[in-house]
Amino acid sequence: MKHPIKKNVIKIYILTTVALYIPFYHVAKVFFEASLLILLPYLILNHKRQDQGQKEFLVFLATIAFYCISFLVAYTLKKSDMDIAYAINIIRIAVPLTIIYYAATISSPISIRELILTLSISLILTFTMIVSPWYESNFSGRITLGTNLLLIYGTALAATIILISTTLLMANRESKRYFILPAIALVLGILALLASNAKGAILATIAMLTLISFTQVKTPRSFLTILILISIILISAYSHKHTRVQLIDAYQQVENYFSPGRTTVSGSQGDRLEMWRGALTKISDSPFAINGNMKLIDSFQQEIKGGNISYKIGNFKHVHNDYLQSWMSRGPIGFISLILMMIIPIMIIQNKSLKMMAFSFVGIYSLTSITSVPFLHVYSLRYYCLVVTLILISDKQLKDKEKI
């Protein structure tokens, strides 16, 4: 018995979910969670077509499960409402993700080209959605779509930009026509990133492009491409008055924090440095303690009362650093689970090109995790897991093709 849904429709459904994620997050979220109802019947009716080559995805799924367990352990010990909420969100990501993976592996193949075209369309749609409000703000606003969390939104944009950039650098000359759309999408995506004014994501994009240049630039043409991309970001950031002012202000805040005789903490960068200092002190004092995720007014209650940490950071829910937050709240198990979420996708992918794509994508998340918590917010975590899963799907289908 054949399911009425054609295999191509399954592929289009999955790619549409990815394409809409950044520009139309709430629509994509419905598509993602509705996969249980839409794709599960197809999967059940075609279960006999499943083969045994699923171990890479199962390893990734086990990594997500371990990450979830770290929150459940913290909840068990500290009864933190935030930890159980995070654990539930991770489960709500993992279940549809599993359905999407298995449905995709028995539907029409998703090629690397189709994945990159999908992400390119996503960037073009994003720019189309933000250009009007950005213009109305005289190009000085901080524009986001789907979430008001600037750096989290910026992380998703930056990761997509870097993923497409990596593919362009690895491209063969005979396929240059195909890369016209991704090249246009890159420029528009960079403009959308500047419109968000997510400073951490902008700096992470420049850093990752520079890093990729050392691993992928093998010809003068590739070097010119990477130089042009970095130049576009730097020139645009400097030309964009609001972004330039914000970056200069951020530098001054850091300089002020370390100045002798400082009596107050100023600005968002000063707040971050104060949070990091408090987190490092807490970790060094009790490295194996599991404190649970909670508002910083509760995490640093004694330190704030004693005047050892600025009272200003009590208004925040986390320390704006995934590495410190994971260890401070969930102990070594939390920190290890976070690191595994980053390195396992790179380790399990076998195709050389796809491994490089995964490295660049994960790299953006790893860098922005220094100044934010993209692995803690459901918006960015779901996007991370979804794109990694699509790369795993392409990797599996390439292996299957080689066996034929």
CSV table of C-alpha atoms in Angstrom, one decimal:
chain,number,residue,atom,x,y,z
A,1,MET,CA,0.0,0.0,0.0
A,2,LYS,CA,1.4,3.3,-1.0
A,3,HIS,CA,0.9,6.5,1.0
A,4,PRO,CA,-0.8,9.2,-1.1
A,5,ILE,CA,2.0,11.7,-0.3
A,6,LYS,CA,4.7,11.6,-2.9
A,7,LYS,CA,8.3,11.3,-2.0
A,8,ASN,CA,9.2,14.7,-3.5
A,9,VAL,CA,6.5,16.3,-1.4
A,10,ILE,CA,8.2,15.0,1.8
A,11,LYS,CA,11.5,16.5,0.7
A,12,ILE,CA,9.8,19.8,-0.2
A,13,TYR,CA,8.1,19.9,3.2
A,14,ILE,CA,11.3,19.4,5.1
A,15,LEU,CA,13.3,22.0,3.0
A,16,THR,CA,10.4,24.5,3.3
A,17,THR,CA,10.6,24.2,7.1
A,18,VAL,CA,14.3,25.1,6.9
A,19,ALA,CA,13.8,27.9,4.4
A,20,LEU,CA,11.1,29.6,6.5
A,21,TYR,CA,12.8,29.2,9.9
A,22,ILE,CA,14.6,32.6,10.1
A,23,PRO,CA,12.2,34.8,8.2
A,24,PHE,CA,9.0,33.2,9.3
A,25,TYR,CA,9.9,31.4,12.6
A,26,HIS,CA,6.4,30.8,13.9
A,27,VAL,CA,5.3,29.3,10.6
A,28,ALA,CA,8.4,27.0,10.5
A,29,LYS,CA,7.8,26.0,14.1
A,30,VAL,CA,4.3,24.8,13.2
A,31,PHE,CA,5.8,22.9,10.2
A,32,PHE,CA,8.4,21.3,12.4
A,33,GLU,CA,6.1,20.2,15.2
A,34,ALA,CA,3.4,19.1,12.7
A,35,SER,CA,5.8,16.6,11.2
A,36,LEU,CA,4.5,14.2,13.8
A,37,LEU,CA,1.1,14.2,12.1
A,38,ILE,CA,2.2,14.7,8.5
A,39,LEU,CA,5.4,12.6,8.2
A,40,LEU,CA,4.7,9.9,10.7
A,41,PRO,CA,2.0,8.1,8.7
A,42,TYR,CA,4.3,8.0,5.7
A,43,LEU,CA,7.1,6.6,7.8
A,44,ILE,CA,4.9,3.9,9.3
A,45,LEU,CA,3.6,2.8,5.9
A,46,ASN,CA,7.1,2.6,4.5
A,47,HIS,CA,8.9,1.2,7.6
A,48,LYS,CA,10.1,-1.9,5.7
A,49,ARG,CA,12.3,0.3,3.4
A,50,GLN,CA,14.4,1.4,6.3
A,51,ASP,CA,18.0,0.0,6.3
A,52,GLN,CA,20.6,-0.3,9.0
A,53,GLY,CA,22.7,2.7,8.0
A,54,GLN,CA,21.4,5.0,10.7
A,55,LYS,CA,24.1,4.8,13.3
A,56,GLU,CA,25.4,8.4,12.8
A,57,PHE,CA,22.0,9.9,13.4
A,58,LEU,CA,21.5,7.7,16.4
A,59,VAL,CA,24.8,8.9,17.9
A,60,PHE,CA,23.7,12.5,17.4
A,61,LEU,CA,20.3,11.7,18.9
A,62,ALA,CA,22.0,10.1,21.9
A,63,THR,CA,24.1,13.3,22.2
A,64,ILE,CA,20.9,15.4,22.4
A,65,ALA,CA,19.5,12.9,24.9
A,66,PHE,CA,22.6,13.3,27.1
A,67,TYR,CA,22.3,17.1,26.9
A,68,CYS,CA,18.7,16.8,28.0
A,69,ILE,CA,19.7,14.5,30.9
A,70,SER,CA,22.0,17.1,32.2
A,71,PHE,CA,19.0,19.4,32.7
A,72,LEU,CA,16.9,16.6,34.3
A,73,VAL,CA,19.8,15.9,36.8
A,74,ALA,CA,19.9,19.6,37.7
A,75,TYR,CA,16.1,19.6,38.1
A,76,THR,CA,16.1,16.5,40.3
A,77,LEU,CA,18.7,18.0,42.6
A,78,LYS,CA,17.6,21.7,42.7
A,79,LYS,CA,13.9,21.6,41.5
A,80,SER,CA,14.5,24.5,39.2
A,81,ASP,CA,11.5,25.3,37.0
A,82,MET,CA,13.9,26.6,34.3
A,83,ASP,CA,15.7,23.2,34.0
A,84,ILE,CA,12.6,21.2,33.6
A,85,ALA,CA,11.3,23.7,31.0
A,86,TYR,CA,14.6,23.4,29.1
A,87,ALA,CA,14.4,19.6,29.2
A,88,ILE,CA,10.9,19.6,27.8
A,89,ASN,CA,11.9,21.9,25.0
A,90,ILE,CA,14.8,19.5,24.1
A,91,ILE,CA,12.4,16.6,23.9
A,92,ARG,CA,10.0,18.6,21.8
A,93,ILE,CA,12.9,19.1,19.4
A,94,ALA,CA,14.2,15.6,19.4
A,95,VAL,CA,10.9,13.8,18.6
A,96,PRO,CA,10.0,15.7,15.4
A,97,LEU,CA,13.7,15.7,14.4
A,98,THR,CA,13.7,11.9,14.5
A,99,ILE,CA,10.6,11.7,12.4
A,100,ILE,CA,12.1,14.2,9.9
A,101,TYR,CA,15.3,12.2,9.6
A,102,TYR,CA,13.7,8.8,9.0
A,103,ALA,CA,11.1,10.2,6.6
A,104,ALA,CA,13.8,12.0,4.6
A,105,THR,CA,16.0,8.9,4.3
A,106,ILE,CA,13.2,7.0,2.5
A,107,SER,CA,12.0,9.9,0.4
A,108,SER,CA,13.7,11.6,-2.5
A,109,PRO,CA,17.4,12.4,-1.7
A,110,ILE,CA,18.3,15.8,-0.4
A,111,SER,CA,21.4,16.9,-2.1
A,112,ILE,CA,24.0,19.4,-0.9
A,113,ARG,CA,23.0,21.7,-3.7
A,114,GLU,CA,19.3,21.6,-2.6
A,115,LEU,CA,20.3,22.3,1.0
A,116,ILE,CA,22.4,25.3,0.0
A,117,LEU,CA,19.7,26.6,-2.3
A,118,THR,CA,17.2,26.3,0.5
A,119,LEU,CA,19.4,28.2,2.9
A,120,SER,CA,20.0,30.9,0.2
A,121,ILE,CA,16.3,31.4,-0.2
A,122,SER,CA,16.0,31.7,3.5
A,123,LEU,CA,18.5,34.6,3.6
A,124,ILE,CA,16.9,36.3,0.6
A,125,LEU,CA,13.4,36.1,2.3
A,126,THR,CA,14.9,37.3,5.6
A,127,PHE,CA,16.4,40.4,3.9
A,128,THR,CA,13.1,41.0,2.1
A,129,MET,CA,11.2,41.0,5.4
A,130,ILE,CA,13.6,43.3,7.2
A,131,VAL,CA,14.5,45.9,4.5
A,132,SER,CA,11.3,48.0,5.0
A,133,PRO,CA,11.5,48.4,8.8
A,134,TRP,CA,15.2,48.9,8.5
A,135,TYR,CA,14.7,51.7,6.0
A,136,GLU,CA,12.0,53.2,8.1
A,137,SER,CA,14.4,53.3,11.1
A,138,ASN,CA,16.9,55.2,8.9
A,139,PHE,CA,19.1,52.1,8.9
A,140,SER,CA,19.7,52.6,12.6
A,141,GLY,CA,17.4,50.0,14.1
A,142,ARG,CA,18.0,46.6,15.6
A,143,ILE,CA,15.8,44.5,13.4
A,144,THR,CA,14.9,40.8,14.2
A,145,LEU,CA,12.3,38.4,12.9
A,146,GLY,CA,10.5,35.8,15.1
A,147,THR,CA,12.5,36.6,18.2
A,148,ASN,CA,13.6,39.8,20.1
A,149,LEU,CA,16.8,38.1,21.1
A,150,LEU,CA,19.3,39.9,18.9
A,151,LEU,CA,22.3,37.6,19.3
A,152,ILE,CA,20.3,34.4,19.1
A,153,TYR,CA,18.7,35.6,15.8
A,154,GLY,CA,22.1,36.8,14.7
A,155,THR,CA,23.6,33.4,15.4
A,156,ALA,CA,21.2,31.7,13.1
A,157,LEU,CA,21.9,34.2,10.4
A,158,ALA,CA,25.6,34.0,10.8
A,159,ALA,CA,25.6,30.2,10.8
A,160,THR,CA,23.7,30.2,7.5
A,161,ILE,CA,26.0,32.8,6.0
A,162,ILE,CA,29.1,30.8,6.9
A,163,LEU,CA,27.6,27.5,5.7
A,164,ILE,CA,26.9,29.0,2.3
A,165,SER,CA,30.3,30.7,2.2
A,166,THR,CA,32.0,27.3,2.9
A,167,THR,CA,30.2,25.7,0.0
A,168,LEU,CA,31.1,28.5,-2.3
A,169,LEU,CA,34.8,28.1,-1.4
A,170,MET,CA,34.6,24.4,-2.1
A,171,ALA,CA,32.8,24.8,-5.4
A,172,ASN,CA,34.0,23.4,-8.6
A,173,ARG,CA,34.4,25.8,-11.5
A,174,GLU,CA,32.0,23.8,-13.8
A,175,SER,CA,29.1,24.5,-11.4
A,176,LYS,CA,29.6,28.2,-11.1
A,177,ARG,CA,26.2,29.1,-12.6
A,178,TYR,CA,24.5,27.3,-9.7
A,179,PHE,CA,26.3,29.6,-7.2
A,180,ILE,CA,24.9,32.9,-8.5
A,181,LEU,CA,21.9,32.7,-6.2
A,182,PRO,CA,23.9,31.7,-3.1
A,183,ALA,CA,26.3,34.6,-3.8
A,184,ILE,CA,23.4,37.1,-3.9
A,185,ALA,CA,22.0,35.5,-0.8
A,186,LEU,CA,25.3,36.0,1.0
A,187,VAL,CA,25.4,39.7,0.4
A,188,LEU,CA,21.8,40.1,1.5
A,189,GLY,CA,22.3,37.9,4.5
A,190,ILE,CA,25.3,40.0,5.6
A,191,LEU,CA,23.1,43.1,5.3
A,192,ALA,CA,20.4,41.4,7.4
A,193,LEU,CA,23.0,40.5,10.0
A,194,LEU,CA,24.1,44.2,10.1
A,195,ALA,CA,20.5,45.2,10.5
A,196,SER,CA,20.2,43.0,13.6
A,197,ASN,CA,23.3,44.8,15.0
A,198,ALA,CA,24.1,41.5,16.8
A,199,LYS,CA,27.7,42.4,17.6
A,200,GLY,CA,28.7,39.0,18.8
A,201,ALA,CA,27.4,37.3,15.6
A,202,ILE,CA,29.1,39.9,13.4
A,203,LEU,CA,32.4,39.3,15.0
A,204,ALA,CA,32.0,35.5,15.0
A,205,THR,CA,31.2,35.7,11.2
A,206,ILE,CA,34.5,37.6,10.5
A,207,ALA,CA,36.4,35.2,12.8
A,208,MET,CA,35.0,32.1,11.2
A,209,LEU,CA,35.6,33.4,7.6
A,210,THR,CA,39.2,34.1,8.6
A,211,LEU,CA,39.5,30.6,10.0
A,212,ILE,CA,38.0,28.9,7.0
A,213,SER,CA,40.4,30.8,4.8
A,214,PHE,CA,43.3,28.9,6.4
A,215,THR,CA,41.6,25.5,5.8
A,216,GLN,CA,39.8,25.9,2.5
A,217,VAL,CA,41.6,28.6,0.4
A,218,LYS,CA,43.7,26.7,-2.1
A,219,THR,CA,43.6,29.0,-5.1
A,220,PRO,CA,44.0,32.8,-5.7
A,221,ARG,CA,40.3,32.8,-6.7
A,222,SER,CA,39.2,31.3,-3.4
A,223,PHE,CA,41.4,33.8,-1.5
A,224,LEU,CA,39.8,36.7,-3.4
A,225,THR,CA,36.3,35.4,-2.6
A,226,ILE,CA,37.0,35.2,1.2
A,227,LEU,CA,38.7,38.7,1.1
A,228,ILE,CA,35.7,40.2,-0.7
A,229,LEU,CA,33.3,38.6,1.9
A,230,ILE,CA,35.3,39.9,4.9
A,231,SER,CA,35.6,43.3,3.2
A,232,ILE,CA,31.9,43.6,2.7
A,233,ILE,CA,31.2,42.9,6.4
A,234,LEU,CA,34.0,45.3,7.6
A,235,ILE,CA,33.1,48.1,5.2
A,236,SER,CA,29.4,47.7,5.8
A,237,ALA,CA,29.8,47.7,9.5
A,238,TYR,CA,32.0,50.8,9.5
A,239,SER,CA,29.7,52.6,7.0
A,240,HIS,CA,26.7,51.7,9.1
A,241,LYS,CA,26.8,54.5,11.7
A,242,HIS,CA,24.6,52.7,14.3
A,243,THR,CA,26.7,49.5,14.1
A,244,ARG,CA,30.0,51.5,14.2
A,245,VAL,CA,28.9,53.4,17.3
A,246,GLN,CA,27.8,50.2,19.0
A,247,LEU,CA,31.1,48.5,18.4
A,248,ILE,CA,33.1,51.5,19.6
A,249,ASP,CA,30.9,51.8,22.6
A,250,ALA,CA,31.4,48.0,23.4
A,251,TYR,CA,35.1,48.5,23.2
A,252,GLN,CA,34.9,51.5,25.6
A,253,GLN,CA,32.8,49.5,28.0
A,254,VAL,CA,35.4,46.7,28.2
A,255,GLU,CA,38.2,49.3,28.6
A,256,ASN,CA,36.2,50.9,31.4
A,257,TYR,CA,35.6,47.6,33.2
A,258,PHE,CA,39.4,46.9,33.5
A,259,SER,CA,40.4,50.5,34.3
A,260,PRO,CA,42.0,51.1,37.7
A,261,GLY,CA,39.7,52.5,40.3
A,262,ARG,CA,36.5,51.4,38.6
A,263,THR,CA,33.5,51.8,40.9
A,264,THR,CA,30.6,50.9,38.7
A,265,VAL,CA,29.8,48.5,35.9
A,266,SER,CA,28.5,50.2,32.7
A,267,GLY,CA,26.8,48.8,29.6
A,268,SER,CA,26.0,45.4,28.3
A,269,GLN,CA,29.7,44.4,27.9
A,270,GLY,CA,30.5,45.5,31.4
A,271,ASP,CA,27.5,43.4,32.6
A,272,ARG,CA,28.8,40.4,30.7
A,273,LEU,CA,32.3,40.7,32.2
A,274,GLU,CA,30.8,41.0,35.7
A,275,MET,CA,28.6,37.9,35.1
A,276,TRP,CA,31.6,35.9,33.8
A,277,ARG,CA,33.7,36.9,36.8
A,278,GLY,CA,31.0,35.7,39.1
A,279,ALA,CA,30.5,32.5,37.3
A,280,LEU,CA,34.2,31.7,37.2
A,281,THR,CA,34.5,32.4,40.9
A,282,LYS,CA,31.5,30.1,41.6
A,283,ILE,CA,32.9,27.3,39.5
A,284,SER,CA,36.4,27.5,41.0
A,285,ASP,CA,35.0,27.5,44.5
A,286,SER,CA,32.8,24.4,43.8
A,287,PRO,CA,33.7,22.8,40.5
A,288,PHE,CA,31.5,19.7,41.0
A,289,ALA,CA,28.5,21.5,42.3
A,290,ILE,CA,25.2,21.5,40.4
A,291,ASN,CA,23.3,24.7,41.2
A,292,GLY,CA,20.5,24.5,38.6
A,293,ASN,CA,19.4,27.2,36.1
A,294,MET,CA,17.8,30.1,37.9
A,295,LYS,CA,17.7,33.9,37.8
A,296,LEU,CA,21.1,35.4,38.6
A,297,ILE,CA,19.5,37.3,41.5
A,298,ASP,CA,19.1,33.8,43.1
A,299,SER,CA,22.4,32.3,41.8
A,300,PHE,CA,24.5,35.1,43.1
A,301,GLN,CA,22.3,36.1,46.1
A,302,GLN,CA,25.1,36.1,48.7
A,303,GLU,CA,27.6,37.7,46.3
A,304,ILE,CA,25.3,40.6,45.5
A,305,LYS,CA,24.3,41.2,49.1
A,306,GLY,CA,28.0,41.2,50.1
A,307,GLY,CA,28.8,43.7,47.4
A,308,ASN,CA,31.2,41.4,45.6
A,309,ILE,CA,29.2,41.5,42.4
A,310,SER,CA,27.2,44.3,40.9
A,311,TYR,CA,23.5,44.2,41.8
A,312,LYS,CA,22.8,45.0,38.1
A,313,ILE,CA,23.4,41.4,37.0
A,314,GLY,CA,20.6,40.2,39.2
A,315,ASN,CA,18.1,41.1,36.4
A,316,PHE,CA,19.4,38.5,34.1
A,317,LYS,CA,18.5,34.8,33.7
A,318,HIS,CA,21.9,33.5,32.6
A,319,VAL,CA,25.5,34.7,32.4
A,320,HIS,CA,25.6,35.2,28.6
A,321,ASN,CA,28.1,32.4,28.0
A,322,ASP,CA,27.1,28.9,27.2
A,323,TYR,CA,30.3,27.3,28.6
A,324,LEU,CA,30.2,29.1,31.9
A,325,GLN,CA,26.4,28.7,32.2
A,326,SER,CA,26.5,25.0,31.6
A,327,TRP,CA,29.2,24.3,34.2
A,328,MET,CA,27.8,26.7,36.8
A,329,SER,CA,24.3,25.4,36.6
A,330,ARG,CA,24.7,21.7,35.7
A,331,GLY,CA,28.2,21.0,36.8
A,332,PRO,CA,30.8,19.0,34.8
A,333,ILE,CA,28.1,16.9,33.2
A,334,GLY,CA,26.4,20.0,31.8
A,335,PHE,CA,29.7,21.3,30.4
A,336,ILE,CA,30.6,17.9,28.8
A,337,SER,CA,27.2,17.5,27.3
A,338,LEU,CA,27.5,21.0,25.7
A,339,ILE,CA,31.0,20.2,24.2
A,340,LEU,CA,29.6,16.9,22.8
A,341,MET,CA,26.8,18.8,21.2
A,342,MET,CA,29.5,20.7,19.3
A,343,ILE,CA,32.0,18.1,18.4
A,344,ILE,CA,29.9,15.0,17.7
A,345,PRO,CA,28.3,16.3,14.5
A,346,ILE,CA,31.8,17.0,13.1
A,347,MET,CA,33.1,13.6,14.1
A,348,ILE,CA,30.3,11.4,12.8
A,349,ILE,CA,30.0,13.0,9.3
A,350,GLN,CA,32.1,11.1,6.8
A,351,ASN,CA,31.9,13.0,3.5
A,352,LYS,CA,34.8,15.5,3.4
A,353,SER,CA,32.8,18.4,2.0
A,354,LEU,CA,29.9,17.9,4.4
A,355,LYS,CA,32.3,17.6,7.3
A,356,MET,CA,33.7,21.0,6.4
A,357,MET,CA,30.2,22.4,6.2
A,358,ALA,CA,29.4,21.0,9.6
A,359,PHE,CA,32.6,22.4,11.0
A,360,SER,CA,31.8,25.9,9.8
A,361,PHE,CA,28.2,25.8,11.0
A,362,VAL,CA,29.1,24.4,14.4
A,363,GLY,CA,32.0,26.9,14.6
A,364,ILE,CA,29.6,29.9,14.5
A,365,TYR,CA,27.6,28.4,17.4
A,366,SER,CA,30.8,27.7,19.3
A,367,LEU,CA,32.0,31.3,18.9
A,368,THR,CA,28.7,33.0,19.7
A,369,SER,CA,28.4,30.8,22.8
A,370,ILE,CA,31.2,32.9,24.3
A,371,THR,CA,28.9,35.9,24.5
A,372,SER,CA,25.5,34.3,24.5
A,373,VAL,CA,23.6,31.0,25.1
A,374,PRO,CA,22.5,29.7,21.7
A,375,PHE,CA,22.4,26.1,23.0
A,376,LEU,CA,20.0,27.2,25.8
A,377,HIS,CA,17.4,29.1,23.7
A,378,VAL,CA,14.9,26.9,21.9
A,379,TYR,CA,14.9,29.1,18.8
A,380,SER,CA,18.6,28.6,18.0
A,381,LEU,CA,18.9,25.1,19.4
A,382,ARG,CA,16.1,23.8,17.2
A,383,TYR,CA,17.7,25.4,14.1
A,384,TYR,CA,21.1,23.9,15.0
A,385,CYS,CA,19.7,20.4,15.3
A,386,LEU,CA,17.6,20.8,12.2
A,387,VAL,CA,20.5,21.9,9.9
A,388,VAL,CA,22.9,19.3,11.4
A,389,THR,CA,20.2,16.6,10.8
A,390,LEU,CA,19.9,17.7,7.1
A,391,ILE,CA,23.7,17.5,6.7
A,392,LEU,CA,23.5,14.0,8.2
A,393,ILE,CA,20.7,13.1,5.7
A,394,SER,CA,22.9,14.2,2.8
A,395,ASP,CA,25.9,12.3,4.2
A,396,LYS,CA,23.9,9.1,4.5
A,397,GLN,CA,22.4,9.4,1.0
A,398,LEU,CA,25.9,10.0,-0.5
A,399,LYS,CA,27.1,6.8,1.3
A,400,ASP,CA,24.1,4.9,0.0
A,401,LYS,CA,24.9,6.2,-3.6
A,402,GLU,CA,28.5,5.0,-3.3
A,403,LYS,CA,27.3,1.5,-2.4
A,404,ILE,CA,25.3,1.1,-5.6
